[in-house]
Amino acid sequence: MSFDVDVTKRLGDSEIACRFEAADGLTVLFGPSGVGKTSVLNMIAGLLRPDAGHVRVAGETLFDAASGTELPPERRGAGYVFQEPRLFPHLRVRANLLYGATIAERLDETTELLGIGHLLDRWPRSLSGGEARRVAIGRALLAEPRFLLLDEPLSSLDRARREEIMGLIERLRDNVGLPVLMVTHDAAEAERLGTRIVSL
């Protein structure tokens, strides 16, 4: 199994509890806003510590409350694309893509896959929402992750940009060979993109 997740976490008056197993492909965490989907991603990435349970990806234990195992975020191998692209405003697109890259030689391959080669000399402030999302995904891929976490990658985009990014995610799902976990509250997105859907 690529993902074996069983976590609980109390946040204020609410408790988040999520358990699922999923093989390779694209797994969607689906549910209404505020149910804890992003918190589950953060627990998998190591940005939020579960109160109990475990997180295993591709057979490796990233967190296990019972044994005390807890890998720091930088050792988990997650490529995390947040709701907002979070590009460095003082770096051009090329430098943003190469920030944290482990194999700079893959830049051409990645920019071709994402259709962003023409953006390399642009500043982040000059990008459209869809362009910025593609750059953020490219930066995550160039870090050679073991798995991808996509948090509402289609939010705040107009219809044309949403269709563009959905097509990109389909190519990632079908061609890149990484297990992907994506958060959405949109049923049409979940049905179109998900190899499997986990409902929260």
mmCIF file of C-alpha atoms in Angstrom:
data_model
loop_
_atom_site.group_PDB
_atom_site.id
_atom_site.type_symbol
_atom_site.label_atom_id
_atom_site.label_comp_id
_atom_site.label_asym_id
_atom_site.label_seq_id
_atom_site.Cartn_x
_atom_site.Cartn_y
_atom_site.Cartn_z
ATOM 1 C CA MET A 1 0.000 0.000 0.000
ATOM 2 C CA SER A 2 1.292 3.470 -0.843
ATOM 3 C CA PHE A 3 -0.666 5.164 1.937
ATOM 4 C CA ASP A 4 -1.518 3.569 5.279
ATOM 5 C CA VAL A 5 -2.887 6.335 7.483
ATOM 6 C CA ASP A 6 -4.658 6.060 10.824
ATOM 7 C CA VAL A 7 -4.511 9.335 12.774
ATOM 8 C CA THR A 8 -6.475 11.283 15.355
ATOM 9 C CA LYS A 9 -5.896 14.835 16.487
ATOM 10 C CA ARG A 10 -7.804 17.151 18.809
ATOM 11 C CA LEU A 11 -7.845 20.773 17.692
ATOM 12 C CA GLY A 12 -9.781 22.992 20.088
ATOM 13 C CA ASP A 13 -13.272 21.554 20.509
ATOM 14 C CA SER A 14 -12.984 19.325 17.437
ATOM 15 C CA GLU A 15 -11.380 15.946 16.923
ATOM 16 C CA ILE A 16 -10.087 14.839 13.548
ATOM 17 C CA ALA A 17 -10.032 11.097 12.946
ATOM 18 C CA CYS A 18 -9.027 9.589 9.602
ATOM 19 C CA ARG A 19 -8.130 6.035 8.622
ATOM 20 C CA PHE A 20 -7.518 4.719 5.107
ATOM 21 C CA GLU A 21 -5.255 2.551 2.984
ATOM 22 C CA ALA A 22 -4.624 3.288 -0.672
ATOM 23 C CA ALA A 23 -2.483 1.803 -3.424
ATOM 24 C CA ASP A 24 -0.635 3.731 -6.145
ATOM 25 C CA GLY A 25 -2.495 6.319 -8.143
ATOM 26 C CA LEU A 26 -4.313 9.438 -7.013
ATOM 27 C CA THR A 27 -6.274 9.259 -3.773
ATOM 28 C CA VAL A 28 -8.722 12.069 -3.048
ATOM 29 C CA LEU A 29 -9.578 13.226 0.469
ATOM 30 C CA PHE A 30 -13.080 14.522 -0.123
ATOM 31 C CA GLY A 31 -15.386 16.394 2.214
ATOM 32 C CA PRO A 32 -16.807 19.790 3.143
ATOM 33 C CA SER A 33 -14.652 22.713 4.217
ATOM 34 C CA GLY A 34 -13.610 22.609 7.853
ATOM 35 C CA VAL A 35 -13.792 18.822 8.285
ATOM 36 C CA GLY A 36 -10.013 18.463 8.692
ATOM 37 C CA LYS A 37 -8.728 17.437 5.251
ATOM 38 C CA THR A 38 -5.787 19.854 5.272
ATOM 39 C CA SER A 39 -4.946 18.835 8.837
ATOM 40 C CA VAL A 40 -4.668 15.220 7.662
ATOM 41 C CA LEU A 41 -2.251 16.304 4.909
ATOM 42 C CA ASN A 42 -0.239 18.247 7.489
ATOM 43 C CA MET A 43 -0.049 15.169 9.726
ATOM 44 C CA ILE A 44 1.225 13.076 6.818
ATOM 45 C CA ALA A 45 3.780 15.754 5.915
ATOM 46 C CA GLY A 46 4.952 16.086 9.514
ATOM 47 C CA LEU A 47 3.754 19.670 9.958
ATOM 48 C CA LEU A 48 1.162 18.650 12.567
ATOM 49 C CA ARG A 49 1.711 15.891 15.128
ATOM 50 C CA PRO A 50 -1.130 13.363 15.538
ATOM 51 C CA ASP A 51 -2.237 12.538 19.060
ATOM 52 C CA ALA A 52 -2.407 8.844 18.178
ATOM 53 C CA GLY A 53 -2.078 6.433 15.291
ATOM 54 C CA HIS A 54 0.410 5.981 12.476
ATOM 55 C CA VAL A 55 1.428 7.245 9.047
ATOM 56 C CA ARG A 56 3.118 4.877 6.598
ATOM 57 C CA VAL A 57 3.917 5.656 2.979
ATOM 58 C CA ALA A 58 5.237 3.038 0.553
ATOM 59 C CA GLY A 59 5.925 0.718 3.488
ATOM 60 C CA GLU A 60 8.011 3.237 5.462
ATOM 61 C CA THR A 61 6.791 4.369 8.872
ATOM 62 C CA LEU A 62 6.839 8.167 9.049
ATOM 63 C CA PHE A 63 4.984 8.377 12.351
ATOM 64 C CA ASP A 64 3.892 5.804 14.924
ATOM 65 C CA ALA A 65 2.637 6.969 18.303
ATOM 66 C CA ALA A 66 2.965 3.495 19.829
ATOM 67 C CA SER A 67 6.670 3.092 19.006
ATOM 68 C CA GLY A 68 7.620 6.765 19.238
ATOM 69 C CA THR A 69 8.721 6.929 15.585
ATOM 70 C CA GLU A 70 8.466 10.445 14.178
ATOM 71 C CA LEU A 71 10.465 11.472 11.120
ATOM 72 C CA PRO A 72 10.931 15.239 10.705
ATOM 73 C CA PRO A 73 9.217 16.806 7.684
ATOM 74 C CA GLU A 74 12.427 17.119 5.666
ATOM 75 C CA ARG A 75 13.040 13.348 5.888
ATOM 76 C CA ARG A 76 9.540 12.253 4.853
ATOM 77 C CA GLY A 77 9.986 12.770 1.133
ATOM 78 C CA ALA A 78 6.724 14.675 0.617
ATOM 79 C CA GLY A 79 6.248 17.055 -2.270
ATOM 80 C CA TYR A 80 3.655 19.411 -0.779
ATOM 81 C CA VAL A 81 1.709 21.844 -2.964
ATOM 82 C CA PHE A 82 -0.253 24.171 -0.675
ATOM 83 C CA GLN A 83 -3.545 25.927 -1.436
ATOM 84 C CA GLU A 84 -1.581 29.087 -2.219
ATOM 85 C CA PRO A 85 1.441 28.580 -4.516
ATOM 86 C CA ARG A 86 3.839 30.144 -1.946
ATOM 87 C CA LEU A 87 6.443 31.082 -4.536
ATOM 88 C CA PHE A 88 9.385 33.190 -3.402
ATOM 89 C CA PRO A 89 8.576 36.704 -4.696
ATOM 90 C CA HIS A 90 12.250 37.753 -4.903
ATOM 91 C CA LEU A 91 13.205 34.805 -7.159
ATOM 92 C CA ARG A 92 12.363 34.362 -10.813
ATOM 93 C CA VAL A 93 10.490 31.228 -11.886
ATOM 94 C CA ARG A 94 13.692 29.344 -12.768
ATOM 95 C CA ALA A 95 15.160 29.950 -9.294
ATOM 96 C CA ASN A 96 11.848 29.051 -7.641
ATOM 97 C CA LEU A 97 11.804 25.749 -9.515
ATOM 98 C CA LEU A 98 15.392 24.936 -8.601
ATOM 99 C CA TYR A 99 15.003 25.857 -4.935
ATOM 100 C CA GLY A 100 15.456 22.550 -3.138
ATOM 101 C CA ALA A 101 15.889 20.628 -6.393
ATOM 102 C CA THR A 102 17.967 17.484 -6.033
ATOM 103 C CA ILE A 103 18.577 16.949 -9.759
ATOM 104 C CA ALA A 104 18.803 20.266 -11.625
ATOM 105 C CA GLU A 105 19.212 18.372 -14.915
ATOM 106 C CA ARG A 106 15.520 17.452 -14.740
ATOM 107 C CA LEU A 107 14.488 21.097 -15.162
ATOM 108 C CA ASP A 108 13.918 20.795 -18.933
ATOM 109 C CA GLU A 109 11.936 17.562 -18.569
ATOM 110 C CA THR A 110 9.776 19.046 -15.812
ATOM 111 C CA THR A 111 9.108 22.345 -17.563
ATOM 112 C CA GLU A 112 8.096 20.460 -20.705
ATOM 113 C CA LEU A 113 5.720 18.221 -18.746
ATOM 114 C CA LEU A 114 4.109 21.245 -17.092
ATOM 115 C CA GLY A 115 4.233 23.571 -20.102
ATOM 116 C CA ILE A 116 6.093 26.314 -18.225
ATOM 117 C CA GLY A 117 9.362 26.621 -20.154
ATOM 118 C CA HIS A 118 8.356 30.060 -21.425
ATOM 119 C CA LEU A 119 7.909 31.317 -17.859
ATOM 120 C CA LEU A 120 11.442 30.702 -16.560
ATOM 121 C CA ASP A 121 12.562 34.342 -16.605
ATOM 122 C CA ARG A 122 9.313 35.769 -15.213
ATOM 123 C CA TRP A 123 8.729 37.054 -11.686
ATOM 124 C CA PRO A 124 6.031 35.318 -9.600
ATOM 125 C CA ARG A 125 3.941 38.517 -9.385
ATOM 126 C CA SER A 126 3.525 38.459 -13.183
ATOM 127 C CA LEU A 127 2.035 34.925 -13.271
ATOM 128 C CA SER A 128 -1.620 34.030 -13.552
ATOM 129 C CA GLY A 129 -3.142 31.767 -10.910
ATOM 130 C CA GLY A 130 -2.847 28.726 -13.157
ATOM 131 C CA GLU A 131 0.751 29.509 -14.085
ATOM 132 C CA ALA A 132 1.715 29.931 -10.426
ATOM 133 C CA ARG A 133 0.099 26.563 -9.567
ATOM 134 C CA ARG A 134 2.063 24.837 -12.327
ATOM 135 C CA VAL A 135 5.308 26.377 -11.069
ATOM 136 C CA ALA A 136 4.513 25.265 -7.500
ATOM 137 C CA ILE A 137 3.885 21.710 -8.734
ATOM 138 C CA GLY A 138 7.128 21.818 -10.717
ATOM 139 C CA ARG A 139 9.094 22.907 -7.645
ATOM 140 C CA ALA A 140 7.623 19.982 -5.694
ATOM 141 C CA LEU A 141 8.502 17.492 -8.457
ATOM 142 C CA LEU A 142 12.081 18.737 -8.815
ATOM 143 C CA ALA A 143 12.707 17.978 -5.136
ATOM 144 C CA GLU A 144 12.438 14.274 -6.122
ATOM 145 C CA PRO A 145 9.614 13.482 -3.686
ATOM 146 C CA ARG A 146 8.482 9.969 -2.827
ATOM 147 C CA PHE A 147 4.858 11.127 -2.834
ATOM 148 C CA LEU A 148 2.833 14.246 -3.622
ATOM 149 C CA LEU A 149 0.360 16.089 -1.401
ATOM 150 C CA LEU A 150 -1.961 18.517 -3.234
ATOM 151 C CA ASP A 151 -4.118 20.776 -1.057
ATOM 152 C CA GLU A 152 -7.100 22.150 -3.019
ATOM 153 C CA PRO A 153 -4.947 22.697 -6.144
ATOM 154 C CA LEU A 154 -7.934 24.006 -8.131
ATOM 155 C CA SER A 155 -9.272 26.519 -5.625
ATOM 156 C CA SER A 156 -9.585 30.207 -6.593
ATOM 157 C CA LEU A 157 -9.091 29.503 -10.302
ATOM 158 C CA ASP A 158 -11.454 30.510 -13.095
ATOM 159 C CA ARG A 159 -13.023 27.810 -15.262
ATOM 160 C CA ALA A 160 -10.335 27.871 -17.967
ATOM 161 C CA ARG A 161 -7.474 27.671 -15.450
ATOM 162 C CA ARG A 162 -9.252 24.904 -13.507
ATOM 163 C CA GLU A 163 -9.530 22.825 -16.677
ATOM 164 C CA GLU A 164 -5.845 23.462 -17.418
ATOM 165 C CA ILE A 165 -4.703 22.316 -13.967
ATOM 166 C CA MET A 166 -7.066 19.310 -13.991
ATOM 167 C CA GLY A 167 -5.470 18.169 -17.225
ATOM 168 C CA LEU A 168 -2.044 18.595 -15.646
ATOM 169 C CA ILE A 169 -3.013 16.557 -12.584
ATOM 170 C CA GLU A 170 -4.336 13.807 -14.859
ATOM 171 C CA ARG A 171 -0.936 13.704 -16.627
ATOM 172 C CA LEU A 172 0.844 13.535 -13.267
ATOM 173 C CA ARG A 173 -1.446 10.719 -12.148
ATOM 174 C CA ASP A 174 -0.969 8.725 -15.334
ATOM 175 C CA ASN A 175 2.675 9.393 -16.210
ATOM 176 C CA VAL A 176 4.832 10.397 -13.237
ATOM 177 C CA GLY A 177 4.459 7.230 -11.167
ATOM 178 C CA LEU A 178 4.240 8.876 -7.736
ATOM 179 C CA PRO A 179 1.488 8.175 -5.215
ATOM 180 C CA VAL A 180 -0.618 11.337 -4.936
ATOM 181 C CA LEU A 181 -2.965 12.453 -2.166
ATOM 182 C CA MET A 182 -5.216 15.370 -3.115
ATOM 183 C CA VAL A 183 -7.681 17.359 -1.015
ATOM 184 C CA THR A 184 -10.893 18.731 -2.521
ATOM 185 C CA HIS A 185 -14.453 19.590 -1.509
ATOM 186 C CA ASP A 186 -15.660 19.436 -5.135
ATOM 187 C CA ALA A 187 -17.404 16.176 -6.083
ATOM 188 C CA ALA A 188 -16.780 16.607 -9.831
ATOM 189 C CA GLU A 189 -13.032 17.067 -9.235
ATOM 190 C CA ALA A 190 -12.937 14.011 -6.979
ATOM 191 C CA GLU A 191 -14.773 11.807 -9.482
ATOM 192 C CA ARG A 192 -12.701 12.917 -12.464
ATOM 193 C CA LEU A 193 -9.258 12.813 -10.866
ATOM 194 C CA GLY A 194 -9.383 10.214 -8.124
ATOM 195 C CA THR A 195 -8.256 6.625 -8.546
ATOM 196 C CA ARG A 196 -10.021 6.239 -5.197
ATOM 197 C CA ILE A 197 -11.933 8.606 -2.906
ATOM 198 C CA VAL A 198 -11.739 8.801 0.886
ATOM 199 C CA SER A 199 -14.746 10.665 2.248
ATOM 200 C CA LEU A 200 -14.354 12.715 5.429
#
